[in-house]
Amino acid sequence: MAEFHVIGEIVGATGFKDKNIFCKWGVSVGPHWELLEGCDSGQTQVDYPEDGEMAVWSHPLDLHFLVKGLVGWPKLHFQVWSKDMHGQIDVCGYGFCHVPTAPGIFELDCPTWVPEGSTRENLFTYFLGRAPRLKMEEVVHSPGDRFRLQTAAGGTVIVKLGVVMKDFDQYHVKFG
């Protein structure tokens, strides 16, 4: 079987209106991918950057997969949350990006978005401070019903990845 390694970090984020932010992340793969080592989800710490500064998380990623087929190439998905002075958390961005399909070192900018609510939900948001959330978070990284959502741009999550592939050539898989 071929092996696939992803080693890197979630560097941080820029462009979010809220300052006290953290990130919940996960990786989704198809049925022909088996996680041998590493965590398939996690959460960063909260960073409190100065105005105009990037939120820095430097959260490590280390994934090792056994690959039986190319269907279901890995995707990293993110939820960026803010924490207010009362300790309440609220979502300020959803996003995902595909893991690169070639060996090497990469820096990825993953744009995020937030769902826009109805007029009633926007009124609740204004007075209660709680933005609309997704009921099914799989919508973020699955190709199904995402096009039906009305969204607004969030910020950008920055990821640095090193991709290492082993024994793909034995199965006649070539990378450009």
mmCIF file with all atom_site columns, C-alpha atoms in Angstrom:
data_model
loop_
_atom_site.group_PDB
_atom_site.id
_atom_site.type_symbol
_atom_site.label_atom_id
_atom_site.label_alt_id
_atom_site.label_comp_id
_atom_site.label_asym_id
_atom_site.label_entity_id
_atom_site.label_seq_id
_atom_site.pdbx_PDB_ins_code
_atom_site.Cartn_x
_atom_site.Cartn_y
_atom_site.Cartn_z
_atom_site.occupancy
_atom_site.B_iso_or_equiv
_atom_site.pdbx_formal_charge
_atom_site.auth_seq_id
_atom_site.auth_comp_id
_atom_site.auth_asym_id
_atom_site.auth_atom_id
_atom_site.pdbx_PDB_model_num
ATOM 1   C CA . MET A 1 1   ? 0.000   0.000  0.000   1.00 0.00 ? 1   MET A CA 1
ATOM 2   C CA . ALA A 1 2   ? 1.059   3.582  -0.612  1.00 0.00 ? 2   ALA A CA 1
ATOM 3   C CA . GLU A 1 3   ? 1.655   5.961  2.272   1.00 0.00 ? 3   GLU A CA 1
ATOM 4   C CA . PHE A 1 4   ? 0.920   9.660  2.547   1.00 0.00 ? 4   PHE A CA 1
ATOM 5   C CA . HIS A 1 5   ? 2.365   12.015 5.167   1.00 0.00 ? 5   HIS A CA 1
ATOM 6   C CA . VAL A 1 6   ? 1.288   15.574 5.914   1.00 0.00 ? 6   VAL A CA 1
ATOM 7   C CA . ILE A 1 7   ? 3.509   17.521 8.301   1.00 0.00 ? 7   ILE A CA 1
ATOM 8   C CA . GLY A 1 8   ? 3.052   21.199 8.993   1.00 0.00 ? 8   GLY A CA 1
ATOM 9   C CA . GLU A 1 9   ? 1.209   23.795 10.996  1.00 0.00 ? 9   GLU A CA 1
ATOM 10  C CA . ILE A 1 10  ? -1.832  26.016 11.104  1.00 0.00 ? 10  ILE A CA 1
ATOM 11  C CA . VAL A 1 11  ? 0.153   29.253 11.164  1.00 0.00 ? 11  VAL A CA 1
ATOM 12  C CA . GLY A 1 12  ? -2.646  31.670 11.993  1.00 0.00 ? 12  GLY A CA 1
ATOM 13  C CA . ALA A 1 13  ? -5.333  33.868 10.500  1.00 0.00 ? 13  ALA A CA 1
ATOM 14  C CA . THR A 1 14  ? -5.870  37.341 9.072   1.00 0.00 ? 14  THR A CA 1
ATOM 15  C CA . GLY A 1 15  ? -8.802  39.483 8.060   1.00 0.00 ? 15  GLY A CA 1
ATOM 16  C CA . PHE A 1 16  ? -11.279 38.605 10.812  1.00 0.00 ? 16  PHE A CA 1
ATOM 17  C CA . LYS A 1 17  ? -13.240 41.455 12.385  1.00 0.00 ? 17  LYS A CA 1
ATOM 18  C CA . ASP A 1 18  ? -13.094 39.785 15.801  1.00 0.00 ? 18  ASP A CA 1
ATOM 19  C CA . LYS A 1 19  ? -9.742  39.797 17.552  1.00 0.00 ? 19  LYS A CA 1
ATOM 20  C CA . ASN A 1 20  ? -9.857  37.043 20.179  1.00 0.00 ? 20  ASN A CA 1
ATOM 21  C CA . ILE A 1 21  ? -9.994  34.051 17.842  1.00 0.00 ? 21  ILE A CA 1
ATOM 22  C CA . PHE A 1 22  ? -9.195  30.368 17.823  1.00 0.00 ? 22  PHE A CA 1
ATOM 23  C CA . CYS A 1 23  ? -9.633  27.578 15.291  1.00 0.00 ? 23  CYS A CA 1
ATOM 24  C CA . LYS A 1 24  ? -11.259 24.161 15.392  1.00 0.00 ? 24  LYS A CA 1
ATOM 25  C CA . TRP A 1 25  ? -9.929  22.003 12.567  1.00 0.00 ? 25  TRP A CA 1
ATOM 26  C CA . GLY A 1 26  ? -10.392 18.560 11.118  1.00 0.00 ? 26  GLY A CA 1
ATOM 27  C CA . VAL A 1 27  ? -9.401  16.420 8.171   1.00 0.00 ? 27  VAL A CA 1
ATOM 28  C CA . SER A 1 28  ? -11.828 14.470 6.029   1.00 0.00 ? 28  SER A CA 1
ATOM 29  C CA . VAL A 1 29  ? -10.860 11.640 3.683   1.00 0.00 ? 29  VAL A CA 1
ATOM 30  C CA . GLY A 1 30  ? -12.545 9.061  1.505   1.00 0.00 ? 30  GLY A CA 1
ATOM 31  C CA . PRO A 1 31  ? -13.144 5.387  2.253   1.00 0.00 ? 31  PRO A CA 1
ATOM 32  C CA . HIS A 1 32  ? -9.808  4.289  0.737   1.00 0.00 ? 32  HIS A CA 1
ATOM 33  C CA . TRP A 1 33  ? -7.731  6.315  3.199   1.00 0.00 ? 33  TRP A CA 1
ATOM 34  C CA . GLU A 1 34  ? -6.817  5.026  6.665   1.00 0.00 ? 34  GLU A CA 1
ATOM 35  C CA . LEU A 1 35  ? -5.273  7.279  9.316   1.00 0.00 ? 35  LEU A CA 1
ATOM 36  C CA . LEU A 1 36  ? -2.344  5.358  10.810  1.00 0.00 ? 36  LEU A CA 1
ATOM 37  C CA . GLU A 1 37  ? -0.907  8.056  13.066  1.00 0.00 ? 37  GLU A CA 1
ATOM 38  C CA . GLY A 1 38  ? -1.840  11.566 14.113  1.00 0.00 ? 38  GLY A CA 1
ATOM 39  C CA . CYS A 1 39  ? -5.024  13.325 15.139  1.00 0.00 ? 39  CYS A CA 1
ATOM 40  C CA . ASP A 1 40  ? -7.770  13.916 12.604  1.00 0.00 ? 40  ASP A CA 1
ATOM 41  C CA . SER A 1 41  ? -9.151  16.966 14.462  1.00 0.00 ? 41  SER A CA 1
ATOM 42  C CA . GLY A 1 42  ? -8.118  19.510 17.045  1.00 0.00 ? 42  GLY A CA 1
ATOM 43  C CA . GLN A 1 43  ? -8.293  23.048 18.334  1.00 0.00 ? 43  GLN A CA 1
ATOM 44  C CA . THR A 1 44  ? -5.783  25.884 18.639  1.00 0.00 ? 44  THR A CA 1
ATOM 45  C CA . GLN A 1 45  ? -5.376  28.280 21.527  1.00 0.00 ? 45  GLN A CA 1
ATOM 46  C CA . VAL A 1 46  ? -7.015  31.732 21.580  1.00 0.00 ? 46  VAL A CA 1
ATOM 47  C CA . ASP A 1 47  ? -4.804  34.534 20.298  1.00 0.00 ? 47  ASP A CA 1
ATOM 48  C CA . TYR A 1 48  ? -5.319  38.204 21.122  1.00 0.00 ? 48  TYR A CA 1
ATOM 49  C CA . PRO A 1 49  ? -3.450  40.064 18.359  1.00 0.00 ? 49  PRO A CA 1
ATOM 50  C CA . GLU A 1 50  ? -2.959  43.825 18.229  1.00 0.00 ? 50  GLU A CA 1
ATOM 51  C CA . ASP A 1 51  ? -4.932  45.812 15.641  1.00 0.00 ? 51  ASP A CA 1
ATOM 52  C CA . GLY A 1 52  ? -3.660  45.027 12.149  1.00 0.00 ? 52  GLY A CA 1
ATOM 53  C CA . GLU A 1 53  ? -1.654  42.027 13.341  1.00 0.00 ? 53  GLU A CA 1
ATOM 54  C CA . MET A 1 54  ? -2.153  38.413 12.333  1.00 0.00 ? 54  MET A CA 1
ATOM 55  C CA . ALA A 1 55  ? -3.553  35.950 14.878  1.00 0.00 ? 55  ALA A CA 1
ATOM 56  C CA . VAL A 1 56  ? -0.743  33.440 15.460  1.00 0.00 ? 56  VAL A CA 1
ATOM 57  C CA . TRP A 1 57  ? -1.541  29.856 16.421  1.00 0.00 ? 57  TRP A CA 1
ATOM 58  C CA . SER A 1 58  ? 1.448   27.796 15.192  1.00 0.00 ? 58  SER A CA 1
ATOM 59  C CA . HIS A 1 59  ? -0.625  24.658 15.780  1.00 0.00 ? 59  HIS A CA 1
ATOM 60  C CA . PRO A 1 60  ? 1.173   21.486 14.596  1.00 0.00 ? 60  PRO A CA 1
ATOM 61  C CA . LEU A 1 61  ? -0.302  19.052 12.057  1.00 0.00 ? 61  LEU A CA 1
ATOM 62  C CA . ASP A 1 62  ? 1.124   15.553 11.633  1.00 0.00 ? 62  ASP A CA 1
ATOM 63  C CA . LEU A 1 63  ? -0.925  13.009 9.673   1.00 0.00 ? 63  LEU A CA 1
ATOM 64  C CA . HIS A 1 64  ? 0.129   9.612  8.324   1.00 0.00 ? 64  HIS A CA 1
ATOM 65  C CA . PHE A 1 65  ? -2.246  7.755  5.990   1.00 0.00 ? 65  PHE A CA 1
ATOM 66  C CA . LEU A 1 66  ? -2.333  4.348  4.342   1.00 0.00 ? 66  LEU A CA 1
ATOM 67  C CA . VAL A 1 67  ? -3.763  4.827  0.840   1.00 0.00 ? 67  VAL A CA 1
ATOM 68  C CA . LYS A 1 68  ? -5.702  2.161  -1.066  1.00 0.00 ? 68  LYS A CA 1
ATOM 69  C CA . GLY A 1 69  ? -7.201  4.475  -3.723  1.00 0.00 ? 69  GLY A CA 1
ATOM 70  C CA . LEU A 1 70  ? -7.068  8.101  -4.806  1.00 0.00 ? 70  LEU A CA 1
ATOM 71  C CA . VAL A 1 71  ? -10.789 8.776  -4.351  1.00 0.00 ? 71  VAL A CA 1
ATOM 72  C CA . GLY A 1 72  ? -11.413 11.006 -1.334  1.00 0.00 ? 72  GLY A CA 1
ATOM 73  C CA . TRP A 1 73  ? -8.167  13.002 -1.320  1.00 0.00 ? 73  TRP A CA 1
ATOM 74  C CA . PRO A 1 74  ? -7.694  14.679 2.102   1.00 0.00 ? 74  PRO A CA 1
ATOM 75  C CA . LYS A 1 75  ? -9.294  18.048 2.857   1.00 0.00 ? 75  LYS A CA 1
ATOM 76  C CA . LEU A 1 76  ? -8.577  20.249 5.846   1.00 0.00 ? 76  LEU A CA 1
ATOM 77  C CA . HIS A 1 77  ? -11.633 22.028 7.197   1.00 0.00 ? 77  HIS A CA 1
ATOM 78  C CA . PHE A 1 78  ? -11.678 24.921 9.633   1.00 0.00 ? 78  PHE A CA 1
ATOM 79  C CA . GLN A 1 79  ? -14.058 26.712 11.957  1.00 0.00 ? 79  GLN A CA 1
ATOM 80  C CA . VAL A 1 80  ? -12.762 30.007 13.319  1.00 0.00 ? 80  VAL A CA 1
ATOM 81  C CA . TRP A 1 81  ? -14.389 31.134 16.553  1.00 0.00 ? 81  TRP A CA 1
ATOM 82  C CA . SER A 1 82  ? -14.160 34.311 18.614  1.00 0.00 ? 82  SER A CA 1
ATOM 83  C CA . LYS A 1 83  ? -14.274 34.571 22.379  1.00 0.00 ? 83  LYS A CA 1
ATOM 84  C CA . ASP A 1 84  ? -15.710 37.694 24.010  1.00 0.00 ? 84  ASP A CA 1
ATOM 85  C CA . MET A 1 85  ? -14.850 39.231 27.383  1.00 0.00 ? 85  MET A CA 1
ATOM 86  C CA . HIS A 1 86  ? -17.606 37.176 29.051  1.00 0.00 ? 86  HIS A CA 1
ATOM 87  C CA . GLY A 1 87  ? -16.180 33.882 27.789  1.00 0.00 ? 87  GLY A CA 1
ATOM 88  C CA . GLN A 1 88  ? -18.912 33.308 25.217  1.00 0.00 ? 88  GLN A CA 1
ATOM 89  C CA . ILE A 1 89  ? -17.839 31.942 21.856  1.00 0.00 ? 89  ILE A CA 1
ATOM 90  C CA . ASP A 1 90  ? -19.280 32.654 18.424  1.00 0.00 ? 90  ASP A CA 1
ATOM 91  C CA . VAL A 1 91  ? -18.404 31.430 14.951  1.00 0.00 ? 91  VAL A CA 1
ATOM 92  C CA . CYS A 1 92  ? -16.689 33.924 12.650  1.00 0.00 ? 92  CYS A CA 1
ATOM 93  C CA . GLY A 1 93  ? -15.667 31.689 9.739   1.00 0.00 ? 93  GLY A CA 1
ATOM 94  C CA . TYR A 1 94  ? -15.963 28.287 8.046   1.00 0.00 ? 94  TYR A CA 1
ATOM 95  C CA . GLY A 1 95  ? -13.575 27.101 5.345   1.00 0.00 ? 95  GLY A CA 1
ATOM 96  C CA . PHE A 1 96  ? -11.714 24.190 3.807   1.00 0.00 ? 96  PHE A CA 1
ATOM 97  C CA . CYS A 1 97  ? -8.810  23.478 1.476   1.00 0.00 ? 97  CYS A CA 1
ATOM 98  C CA . HIS A 1 98  ? -7.538  20.403 -0.311  1.00 0.00 ? 98  HIS A CA 1
ATOM 99  C CA . VAL A 1 99  ? -4.195  18.978 0.728   1.00 0.00 ? 99  VAL A CA 1
ATOM 100 C CA . PRO A 1 100 ? -1.810  19.419 -2.243  1.00 0.00 ? 100 PRO A CA 1
ATOM 101 C CA . THR A 1 101 ? -1.618  16.478 -4.657  1.00 0.00 ? 101 THR A CA 1
ATOM 102 C CA . ALA A 1 102 ? 2.151   16.570 -5.129  1.00 0.00 ? 102 ALA A CA 1
ATOM 103 C CA . PRO A 1 103 ? 5.075   16.135 -2.741  1.00 0.00 ? 103 PRO A CA 1
ATOM 104 C CA . GLY A 1 104 ? 6.756   19.304 -1.512  1.00 0.00 ? 104 GLY A CA 1
ATOM 105 C CA . ILE A 1 105 ? 6.383   22.225 0.855   1.00 0.00 ? 105 ILE A CA 1
ATOM 106 C CA . PHE A 1 106 ? 3.352   24.494 0.474   1.00 0.00 ? 106 PHE A CA 1
ATOM 107 C CA . GLU A 1 107 ? 1.815   27.580 2.058   1.00 0.00 ? 107 GLU A CA 1
ATOM 108 C CA . LEU A 1 108 ? -1.970  27.637 1.637   1.00 0.00 ? 108 LEU A CA 1
ATOM 109 C CA . ASP A 1 109 ? -4.374  30.515 2.173   1.00 0.00 ? 109 ASP A CA 1
ATOM 110 C CA . CYS A 1 110 ? -7.774  29.118 3.070   1.00 0.00 ? 110 CYS A CA 1
ATOM 111 C CA . PRO A 1 111 ? -10.569 31.688 2.693   1.00 0.00 ? 111 PRO A CA 1
ATOM 112 C CA . THR A 1 112 ? -13.447 31.424 5.134   1.00 0.00 ? 112 THR A CA 1
ATOM 113 C CA . TRP A 1 113 ? -17.082 32.496 5.067   1.00 0.00 ? 113 TRP A CA 1
ATOM 114 C CA . VAL A 1 114 ? -19.966 32.891 7.478   1.00 0.00 ? 114 VAL A CA 1
ATOM 115 C CA . PRO A 1 115 ? -23.641 32.160 6.817   1.00 0.00 ? 115 PRO A CA 1
ATOM 116 C CA . GLU A 1 116 ? -25.890 35.186 6.460   1.00 0.00 ? 116 GLU A CA 1
ATOM 117 C CA . GLY A 1 117 ? -29.154 34.878 8.295   1.00 0.00 ? 117 GLY A CA 1
ATOM 118 C CA . SER A 1 118 ? -32.654 36.009 7.616   1.00 0.00 ? 118 SER A CA 1
ATOM 119 C CA . THR A 1 119 ? -33.823 39.453 8.722   1.00 0.00 ? 119 THR A CA 1
ATOM 120 C CA . ARG A 1 120 ? -35.076 37.931 11.962  1.00 0.00 ? 120 ARG A CA 1
ATOM 121 C CA . GLU A 1 121 ? -31.758 36.158 12.615  1.00 0.00 ? 121 GLU A CA 1
ATOM 122 C CA . ASN A 1 122 ? -29.849 39.376 11.865  1.00 0.00 ? 122 ASN A CA 1
ATOM 123 C CA . LEU A 1 123 ? -32.006 41.169 14.433  1.00 0.00 ? 123 LEU A CA 1
ATOM 124 C CA . PHE A 1 124 ? -31.148 38.503 17.024  1.00 0.00 ? 124 PHE A CA 1
ATOM 125 C CA . THR A 1 125 ? -27.489 38.840 16.098  1.00 0.00 ? 125 THR A CA 1
ATOM 126 C CA . TYR A 1 126 ? -27.599 42.599 16.554  1.00 0.00 ? 126 TYR A CA 1
ATOM 127 C CA . PHE A 1 127 ? -29.231 42.474 19.996  1.00 0.00 ? 127 PHE A CA 1
ATOM 128 C CA . LEU A 1 128 ? -27.938 39.180 21.398  1.00 0.00 ? 128 LEU A CA 1
ATOM 129 C CA . GLY A 1 129 ? -24.598 38.961 19.610  1.00 0.00 ? 129 GLY A CA 1
ATOM 130 C CA . ARG A 1 130 ? -24.953 35.412 18.335  1.00 0.00 ? 130 ARG A CA 1
ATOM 131 C CA . ALA A 1 131 ? -24.369 34.933 14.608  1.00 0.00 ? 131 ALA A CA 1
ATOM 132 C CA . PRO A 1 132 ? -26.143 32.216 12.564  1.00 0.00 ? 132 PRO A CA 1
ATOM 133 C CA . ARG A 1 133 ? -24.418 28.820 12.581  1.00 0.00 ? 133 ARG A CA 1
ATOM 134 C CA . LEU A 1 134 ? -24.570 25.789 10.349  1.00 0.00 ? 134 LEU A CA 1
ATOM 135 C CA . LYS A 1 135 ? -26.762 22.950 11.575  1.00 0.00 ? 135 LYS A CA 1
ATOM 136 C CA . MET A 1 136 ? -24.718 20.372 9.665   1.00 0.00 ? 136 MET A CA 1
ATOM 137 C CA . GLU A 1 137 ? -21.024 21.235 9.635   1.00 0.00 ? 137 GLU A CA 1
ATOM 138 C CA . GLU A 1 138 ? -20.291 18.632 6.919   1.00 0.00 ? 138 GLU A CA 1
ATOM 139 C CA . VAL A 1 139 ? -21.655 21.196 4.436   1.00 0.00 ? 139 VAL A CA 1
ATOM 140 C CA . VAL A 1 140 ? -18.334 23.046 4.780   1.00 0.00 ? 140 VAL A CA 1
ATOM 141 C CA . HIS A 1 141 ? -16.263 20.348 3.048   1.00 0.00 ? 141 HIS A CA 1
ATOM 142 C CA . SER A 1 142 ? -18.800 18.196 1.174   1.00 0.00 ? 142 SER A CA 1
ATOM 143 C CA . PRO A 1 143 ? -19.739 19.076 -2.417  1.00 0.00 ? 143 PRO A CA 1
ATOM 144 C CA . GLY A 1 144 ? -23.504 18.855 -1.872  1.00 0.00 ? 144 GLY A CA 1
ATOM 145 C CA . ASP A 1 145 ? -25.691 21.772 -0.799  1.00 0.00 ? 145 ASP A CA 1
ATOM 146 C CA . ARG A 1 146 ? -23.145 24.500 -0.174  1.00 0.00 ? 146 ARG A CA 1
ATOM 147 C CA . PHE A 1 147 ? -24.289 26.450 -3.238  1.00 0.00 ? 147 PHE A CA 1
ATOM 148 C CA . ARG A 1 148 ? -27.673 27.104 -1.582  1.00 0.00 ? 148 ARG A CA 1
ATOM 149 C CA . LEU A 1 149 ? -26.164 29.060 1.297   1.00 0.00 ? 149 LEU A CA 1
ATOM 150 C CA . GLN A 1 150 ? -26.048 32.841 1.419   1.00 0.00 ? 150 GLN A CA 1
ATOM 151 C CA . THR A 1 151 ? -22.725 33.792 2.911   1.00 0.00 ? 151 THR A CA 1
ATOM 152 C CA . ALA A 1 152 ? -20.434 36.698 3.668   1.00 0.00 ? 152 ALA A CA 1
ATOM 153 C CA . ALA A 1 153 ? -16.644 36.654 3.494   1.00 0.00 ? 153 ALA A CA 1
ATOM 154 C CA . GLY A 1 154 ? -14.737 35.940 6.691   1.00 0.00 ? 154 GLY A CA 1
ATOM 155 C CA . GLY A 1 155 ? -10.960 36.041 7.004   1.00 0.00 ? 155 GLY A CA 1
ATOM 156 C CA . THR A 1 156 ? -8.190  33.748 5.828   1.00 0.00 ? 156 THR A CA 1
ATOM 157 C CA . VAL A 1 157 ? -6.562  30.812 7.629   1.00 0.00 ? 157 VAL A CA 1
ATOM 158 C CA . ILE A 1 158 ? -2.880  30.315 6.740   1.00 0.00 ? 158 ILE A CA 1
ATOM 159 C CA . VAL A 1 159 ? -1.479  26.773 6.660   1.00 0.00 ? 159 VAL A CA 1
ATOM 160 C CA . LYS A 1 160 ? 2.054   25.532 5.927   1.00 0.00 ? 160 LYS A CA 1
ATOM 161 C CA . LEU A 1 161 ? 2.276   21.892 4.848   1.00 0.00 ? 161 LEU A CA 1
ATOM 162 C CA . GLY A 1 162 ? 4.972   19.450 3.883   1.00 0.00 ? 162 GLY A CA 1
ATOM 163 C CA . VAL A 1 163 ? 3.634   16.549 1.811   1.00 0.00 ? 163 VAL A CA 1
ATOM 164 C CA . VAL A 1 164 ? 5.589   13.271 1.590   1.00 0.00 ? 164 VAL A CA 1
ATOM 165 C CA . MET A 1 165 ? 4.461   10.332 -0.545  1.00 0.00 ? 165 MET A CA 1
ATOM 166 C CA . LYS A 1 166 ? 5.807   6.804  -0.405  1.00 0.00 ? 166 LYS A CA 1
ATOM 167 C CA . ASP A 1 167 ? 5.282   3.913  -2.854  1.00 0.00 ? 167 ASP A CA 1
ATOM 168 C CA . PHE A 1 168 ? 2.838   5.751  -5.139  1.00 0.00 ? 168 PHE A CA 1
ATOM 169 C CA . ASP A 1 169 ? 5.113   4.942  -8.101  1.00 0.00 ? 169 ASP A CA 1
ATOM 170 C CA . GLN A 1 170 ? 4.661   1.199  -7.462  1.00 0.00 ? 170 GLN A CA 1
ATOM 171 C CA . TYR A 1 171 ? 0.982   1.698  -8.290  1.00 0.00 ? 171 TYR A CA 1
ATOM 172 C CA . HIS A 1 172 ? 1.787   3.754  -11.411 1.00 0.00 ? 172 HIS A CA 1
ATOM 173 C CA . VAL A 1 173 ? 0.667   7.056  -9.907  1.00 0.00 ? 173 VAL A CA 1
ATOM 174 C CA . LYS A 1 174 ? 2.775   9.918  -11.243 1.00 0.00 ? 174 LYS A CA 1
ATOM 175 C CA . PHE A 1 175 ? 2.858   13.453 -9.875  1.00 0.00 ? 175 PHE A CA 1
ATOM 176 C CA . GLY A 1 176 ? 3.795   16.393 -12.092 1.00 0.00 ? 176 GLY A CA 1
#
